[in-house]
Amino acid sequence: MDELIILLRERNIPETTIKRLEEDKIDVSVLLLMTDDQMRSYFPSYGDRLAVMGFCRRQEREPTCRKSKLFERLKSKLTKRQKPDNSQTETQNTTKKHSQRTVRKIEMGWMHHDGQGFVQMRAKKGGGTRKLSVPKEWKREELIEEAIRLFFPNGKNSHGSISEFKLDLTNYQEVSLDAESTVGEMYNASKLTMMRFYLTTKKVEREVETESEEEMSDQMENFHSNNQDQSLPSTSSGMNDFFPSEMDVIYVDSPVNDTASPFHSTEDHIADDDLNVSFQSSLVTLPDYLDSSNVVTVLTGDIIGIDEQNLDDTLPLSPEPIAPQKKILVVHRGQIFSELIAHFCDETLIHTQSEVEVKLLLPNGQFEMGHDVGGVFRDCLSEFWQEFYDQCTLGNNFKVPFLRHDFGKEKWESVARIILFGWKKEKYLPIKLAPVILQQAIQGSVKSDLIENFLKYVSENECALLESCRKDFCSADQEELLETLDNYSCRRIPTNENFKQILEELAHKTLIQEPAYVLEQWACILGPLRKDLEEIEDVYCALQPTVRKIVQSLKFPETMNVQQKDISKHLTTYLRECDAKRQSLFLRFCTGSDLFIGKAITVDFTDLKGFERRPVAHTCGCFLRLSVHYDNYPDFRSEMNKVLESNIWVMDIV
């Protein structure tokens, strides 16, 4: 304020005006907030107002001023959080309170084996997450009994009786519990605020009664010994000699073909005029060509109650297998992000045995002509993840999911299913997500270096500053460092001794703690990838496009003329000049995927010239067709750049 008064006196501002400013408590910081009209009441002269405003702005930019303000902000935040004696007392009281509890709250869920793996059962199927309080002394046996009471009331539910299942109890990492560990001990070991357990069930196959098998085997042997070269008798009495009265022949569909059968389900007795045989089938009315036959023919498969080795004289009827049904996902070009999430909210999509095909719909309502043999789905994945990085993540080279109010549990689980399905179908993985994110979600722990991941998350300028501080803390710009750390809510003043620890803490907070809700939703779905992605950094390295990988994946014709050799040379030269962004665009143009997934790119040549000349790609077969009519390399490079940067690729080739 003293310097401002000196300036005002130098400009011959009346003392009454200076005194009025002091009475109204108007200093440099207040003047910066005033409008020109407000300042006119103190400084009628326009030149005085400009001089005062310029002086205030210079004062605001003074390093000493900025630095003091930064220190004041840090100091105020530290003083708010520091409660020396009270905080320690509260912590001790909380610990003592927890130790005196006799019960702890837990969450209980149910996972059922569907033939391929354990799937968490939702509430509408009898599962869901149940919250309850249990004694701290309870062990595995008591927890299983409580879970049975919750999910199998009266010993059964819609899936069957409890006696039909093999039971186990796992923790949140799907690891079986130790029979001697108590709930209290598990809480102390894990340090979690809420523990979740899962009752796991798996169907137990029933054994066929051996007595009925032996009895039927004896009857079959007697029948074959008396009827070596004869058809089955057509009289009901003859059939009753072979089939005991009230005996059921049970048809079981062939295990070779899991798809729908031409027979339809019925529980009625299907009897011929001369036959008295009852069928119990999960399949419905037999075809007409079996109704008038006097010979009982059983389709390939298991027959309960009859030994297979006694059916040598029976001719099986083998209908032609039916192709698996396809599930077609229709998505609009430009709306792939939202529509793919909506499709994968269906949790059965990743467990189905049916083939999944993607059809793209243009804005004019017409389907693209491209037929999905892998390339269309890869193109959808590339567009989906680019939109995901833009709308749902933060970070520079490495991205981290951030919470959105319109993204709940269902949508985050859908994103996890897209990760799982993309890897299982096309070996595609979103490698712009920080490796520690997927490691925490899949493995339950982090193996990669948190600091290295964090340095690729921050901006390039911040990365350079933090790297220089790691090498020589004293030579770094301390003012800029304080401002950078404040952007990540640092609560301590950095020194040469504690800087590494502060960096590790900020990295853990940013990469693990903040997206913890997202990781929790992904963990229960991405479990099947645990083995495939055990060394996730190697997978990231393999998927990262490089010039060498792309050039080696090109397959040219064995024999080429002079023009074709020139164009092939133009192509390899162009790829060596490409930056990382253009490498990804080239791969997506040729294969549908913006990552290197090991596909060989077959290069062919055409005679297109003039306005028709253009590069043509077939993403499903990974073909690239180039015209031989380019005058020089700059001409070739210019056209390739225009095609790749247009970002409007319509699949119009079947």
PDB file of C-alpha atoms in Angstrom, residues 101 103-109 129-136 138 143 169-178 181-199 520:
ATOM      1  CA  ARG A 101     -16.756 -54.821  18.967  1.00  0.00           C
ATOM      2  CA  VAL A 103     -19.726 -58.206  15.652  1.00  0.00           C
ATOM      3  CA  ARG A 104     -18.588 -56.891  12.265  1.00  0.00           C
ATOM      4  CA  LYS A 105     -20.556 -55.955   9.183  1.00  0.00           C
ATOM      5  CA  ILE A 106     -19.935 -58.017   6.032  1.00  0.00           C
ATOM      6  CA  GLU A 107     -21.374 -58.360   2.531  1.00  0.00           C
ATOM      7  CA  MET A 108     -22.405 -61.768   1.208  1.00  0.00           C
ATOM      8  CA  GLY A 109     -22.903 -62.692  -2.469  1.00  0.00           C
ATOM      9  CA  THR A 129     -25.429 -58.535  -2.289  1.00  0.00           C
ATOM     10  CA  ARG A 130     -26.679 -59.054   1.268  1.00  0.00           C
ATOM     11  CA  LYS A 131     -25.384 -56.895   4.115  1.00  0.00           C
ATOM     12  CA  LEU A 132     -25.370 -58.411   7.586  1.00  0.00           C
ATOM     13  CA  SER A 133     -23.621 -58.292  10.954  1.00  0.00           C
ATOM     14  CA  VAL A 134     -21.897 -61.449  12.184  1.00  0.00           C
ATOM     15  CA  PRO A 135     -19.866 -62.317  15.297  1.00  0.00           C
ATOM     16  CA  LYS A 136     -16.129 -61.729  14.952  1.00  0.00           C
ATOM     17  CA  TRP A 138     -17.350 -66.865  13.118  1.00  0.00           C
ATOM     18  CA  LEU A 143     -20.444 -68.242   7.224  1.00  0.00           C
ATOM     19  CA  LEU A 169     -16.790 -69.859   0.338  1.00  0.00           C
ATOM     20  CA  THR A 170     -14.369 -67.316  -1.184  1.00  0.00           C
ATOM     21  CA  ASN A 171     -13.283 -63.792  -0.367  1.00  0.00           C
ATOM     22  CA  TYR A 172     -13.486 -60.712  -2.614  1.00  0.00           C
ATOM     23  CA  GLN A 173     -10.475 -62.015  -4.590  1.00  0.00           C
ATOM     24  CA  GLU A 174     -12.277 -65.349  -5.237  1.00  0.00           C
ATOM     25  CA  VAL A 175      -9.807 -67.241  -3.044  1.00  0.00           C
ATOM     26  CA  SER A 176     -11.172 -70.022  -0.816  1.00  0.00           C
ATOM     27  CA  LEU A 177     -11.212 -69.178   2.884  1.00  0.00           C
ATOM     28  CA  ASP A 178      -9.090 -70.923   5.467  1.00  0.00           C
ATOM     29  CA  SER A 181      -9.562 -68.013  10.160  1.00  0.00           C
ATOM     30  CA  THR A 182     -12.166 -65.899  11.955  1.00  0.00           C
ATOM     31  CA  VAL A 183     -13.932 -62.818  10.620  1.00  0.00           C
ATOM     32  CA  GLY A 184     -12.054 -60.590  13.050  1.00  0.00           C
ATOM     33  CA  GLU A 185      -8.679 -61.991  11.979  1.00  0.00           C
ATOM     34  CA  MET A 186      -9.530 -61.467   8.297  1.00  0.00           C
ATOM     35  CA  TYR A 187     -10.507 -57.849   8.954  1.00  0.00           C
ATOM     36  CA  ASN A 188      -7.236 -57.222  10.807  1.00  0.00           C
ATOM     37  CA  ALA A 189      -5.206 -58.814   8.009  1.00  0.00           C
ATOM     38  CA  SER A 190      -6.911 -57.073   5.075  1.00  0.00           C
ATOM     39  CA  LYS A 191      -7.386 -53.617   6.710  1.00  0.00           C
ATOM     40  CA  LEU A 192     -10.615 -53.224   4.712  1.00  0.00           C
ATOM     41  CA  THR A 193     -13.578 -51.248   6.013  1.00  0.00           C
ATOM     42  CA  MET A 194     -16.049 -53.761   4.572  1.00  0.00           C
ATOM     43  CA  MET A 195     -15.319 -57.374   3.599  1.00  0.00           C
ATOM     44  CA  ARG A 196     -17.266 -59.275   0.973  1.00  0.00           C
ATOM     45  CA  PHE A 197     -17.635 -63.056   0.760  1.00  0.00           C
ATOM     46  CA  TYR A 198     -19.112 -65.245  -1.956  1.00  0.00           C
ATOM     47  CA  LEU A 199     -20.906 -68.573  -1.623  1.00  0.00           C
ATOM     48  CA  GLU A 520     -14.189 -52.510  -7.919  1.00  0.00           C
TER      49      GLU A 520
END
